[in-house]
Amino acid sequence: MSGSGMRAGAWSRTERAKAAAKLMLGWVALLWLIEAVDHAGGHALDAYGITARDADGLSAIPVAPFLHFGFDHVASNTVPLLVLGFVTALSGIRRFLAVAAAIIVADGLAVWLISPSHSITAGASGLIFGLFGYLLVRGFVERSPLGVTVAVVIAAVWGTTFLAGALPTDSVVSWQAHLFGLLAGAGVALLARPRPEVAAIQA
């Protein structure tokens, strides 16, 4: 019986990894497809990014992470989105989608509020920074050895790059999206942490 249980658990982990891989490969493929369509249409889709403090810009919040300003832009986001998205999705597809949605909305609202006037922001980097922040904080708040290991590894690999990208040092790249994506991801990890059980004591 114990051997059967171990096989079932291993199978479940394998299936979860397959589902996470399929989701992220499909997600990234969609980004490339959209950019190909945008390129063929003379980059007409670029206008559908988040326009700062424009009423129509609010409706662009869920759309902007799927739009990019050229193939180089998509390429720069592909690997970190694949890796961080896959690791996050290993905890479950529904959980990943909920985390991603929260990051996209919170980050998009911040970008809409504080980006320079008349600027248009698009790209998956806000979500990527959010996933980085989420994974960085999640392991520690959940007190999971595996989660802490993941946090240490991604911090070692990408920590300097992500922290530098969240600073206002580049007038072309949206540091606002990076910074508030990072903060949104960390906030989601804190809000989603397990609550301590409270023992009921009868007086």
XYZ file of C-alpha atoms in Angstrom:
203
model
C 0.000 0.000 0.000
C 2.786 2.415 0.876
C 4.534 1.739 -2.436
C 1.308 2.423 -4.330
C 0.871 5.699 -2.440
C 4.385 6.803 -3.342
C 3.796 6.084 -7.013
C 0.530 8.037 -6.927
C 2.286 11.019 -5.336
C 5.081 10.922 -7.876
C 2.569 10.716 -10.711
C 0.723 13.719 -9.311
C 3.945 15.770 -9.220
C 4.759 14.724 -12.780
C 1.323 15.702 -14.023
C 1.549 19.034 -12.227
C 4.924 19.743 -13.838
C 3.541 18.837 -17.267
C 0.545 21.123 -16.765
C 2.795 23.990 -15.633
C 5.095 23.504 -18.624
C 2.193 23.400 -21.087
C 0.669 26.538 -19.593
C 3.847 28.595 -19.771
C 4.884 27.362 -23.212
C 1.407 28.223 -24.469
C 1.515 31.614 -22.730
C 4.862 32.546 -24.278
C 3.809 31.206 -27.688
C 0.767 33.484 -27.481
C 3.007 36.501 -26.805
C 5.091 35.717 -29.880
C 1.978 35.168 -31.994
C 0.494 38.496 -30.894
C 3.745 40.289 -31.673
C 3.871 38.632 -35.109
C 0.349 39.893 -35.805
C 1.323 43.329 -34.488
C 4.417 43.394 -36.699
C 2.384 42.409 -39.757
C -0.130 45.162 -38.968
C 2.465 47.920 -38.713
C 2.580 47.828 -34.887
C -0.995 49.076 -34.601
C -1.498 47.069 -31.390
C 1.134 49.132 -29.551
C -1.473 51.828 -28.991
C -3.459 49.437 -26.766
C -0.926 49.597 -23.939
C -1.615 51.459 -20.701
C -1.824 55.207 -21.348
C -1.071 57.042 -18.120
C -4.082 58.671 -16.452
C -6.233 58.246 -19.542
C -9.654 56.756 -18.839
C -9.271 54.331 -21.746
C -5.933 53.253 -20.311
C -7.699 51.437 -17.466
C -9.272 48.968 -19.886
C -5.773 48.217 -21.211
C -4.522 46.885 -17.855
C -5.374 43.205 -18.540
C -4.214 43.510 -22.165
C -0.878 45.321 -21.800
C 1.118 42.328 -20.439
C 0.432 40.493 -23.698
C 1.660 43.311 -25.961
C 5.280 44.179 -26.771
C 7.182 46.808 -28.688
C 8.968 44.513 -31.131
C 10.452 41.022 -31.180
C 13.485 42.050 -29.123
C 11.096 43.099 -26.365
C 9.335 39.726 -26.413
C 12.648 37.875 -26.541
C 13.971 39.659 -23.456
C 10.900 38.575 -21.485
C 10.659 34.999 -22.757
C 13.158 33.121 -20.579
C 12.367 34.761 -17.217
C 8.618 34.406 -17.831
C 9.007 30.741 -18.736
C 11.149 29.942 -15.703
C 9.392 32.018 -13.048
C 5.946 31.190 -14.409
C 6.718 27.474 -14.478
C 8.024 27.463 -10.898
C 4.981 29.402 -9.687
C 2.559 27.170 -11.612
C 4.014 24.050 -9.973
C 1.884 24.990 -6.952
C -1.223 24.667 -9.115
C -2.628 26.266 -12.260
C -5.498 27.976 -10.447
C -3.145 29.432 -7.885
C -0.815 30.668 -10.598
C -3.647 32.325 -12.508
C -4.921 34.003 -9.335
C -1.424 35.273 -8.478
C -0.818 36.475 -12.042
C -4.188 38.260 -12.191
C -3.565 40.039 -8.874
C -0.112 41.162 -9.993
C -1.350 42.363 -13.384
C -4.186 44.416 -11.871
C -2.154 45.947 -9.015
C 0.838 46.697 -11.219
C -1.337 48.043 -14.034
C -3.140 50.457 -11.721
C 0.172 51.748 -10.356
C 1.570 52.208 -13.870
C -1.585 54.051 -14.910
C -1.299 56.362 -11.909
C 2.395 57.270 -11.834
C 3.846 56.791 -15.319
C 4.807 59.958 -17.234
C 1.942 61.755 -18.961
C 1.095 60.564 -22.496
C 3.320 57.492 -22.068
C 2.148 54.042 -23.202
C 3.326 51.025 -21.231
C 3.131 47.437 -22.449
C 4.999 44.201 -21.938
C 5.152 41.188 -19.630
C 7.989 42.528 -17.487
C 5.653 43.843 -14.765
C 4.227 40.337 -14.376
C 7.734 38.848 -14.448
C 8.940 41.168 -11.691
C 5.782 40.291 -9.777
C 6.433 36.556 -10.041
C 9.999 37.166 -8.905
C 8.766 39.098 -5.862
C 6.150 36.440 -5.141
C 8.612 33.549 -5.223
C 11.199 35.519 -3.266
C 8.795 36.109 -0.387
C 6.567 33.020 -0.545
C 9.066 30.480 0.720
C 9.885 32.524 3.806
C 6.305 33.393 4.779
C 5.171 29.799 4.263
C 8.286 28.491 6.066
C 8.787 25.921 3.342
C 12.345 24.550 2.937
C 11.754 24.052 -0.784
C 10.278 27.534 -1.119
C 13.235 29.078 0.694
C 15.615 27.170 -1.584
C 13.765 28.453 -4.647
C 13.916 32.013 -3.283
C 17.664 31.763 -2.667
C 18.323 30.325 -6.131
C 16.318 32.922 -8.056
C 17.827 35.692 -5.936
C 21.308 34.411 -6.781
C 20.526 34.137 -10.506
C 18.422 37.243 -11.104
C 18.496 39.314 -7.920
C 20.909 42.017 -9.111
C 19.208 42.312 -12.487
C 15.721 42.620 -11.017
C 16.694 45.108 -8.337
C 18.506 47.261 -10.888
C 15.498 47.093 -13.222
C 13.231 48.451 -10.492
C 15.278 51.644 -10.116
C 14.480 54.858 -12.065
C 17.654 54.756 -14.135
C 16.242 54.242 -17.639
C 13.866 56.655 -19.359
C 12.867 54.091 -22.010
C 12.155 51.055 -19.841
C 9.201 51.337 -17.437
C 10.822 51.106 -14.018
C 7.364 51.864 -12.654
C 6.038 48.566 -14.022
C 9.086 46.752 -12.668
C 9.003 48.283 -9.190
C 5.283 47.954 -8.601
C 5.193 44.506 -10.156
C 7.865 43.466 -7.663
C 5.937 45.010 -4.775
C 2.648 43.498 -5.983
C 4.154 40.012 -6.121
C 5.622 40.341 -2.642
C 2.282 41.662 -1.381
C 0.368 38.747 -2.878
C 2.753 36.294 -1.173
C 2.206 38.027 2.169
C -1.578 38.151 1.811
C -1.784 34.512 0.704
C 0.374 33.143 3.528
C -1.193 30.381 5.633
C -3.050 31.652 8.669
C -2.056 30.198 12.050
C -4.673 27.915 13.506
C -6.431 29.277 16.575
C -7.299 26.733 19.202
C -10.828 26.950 20.571
C -10.839 26.990 24.377
C -14.142 26.552 26.160
C -14.487 28.543 29.369
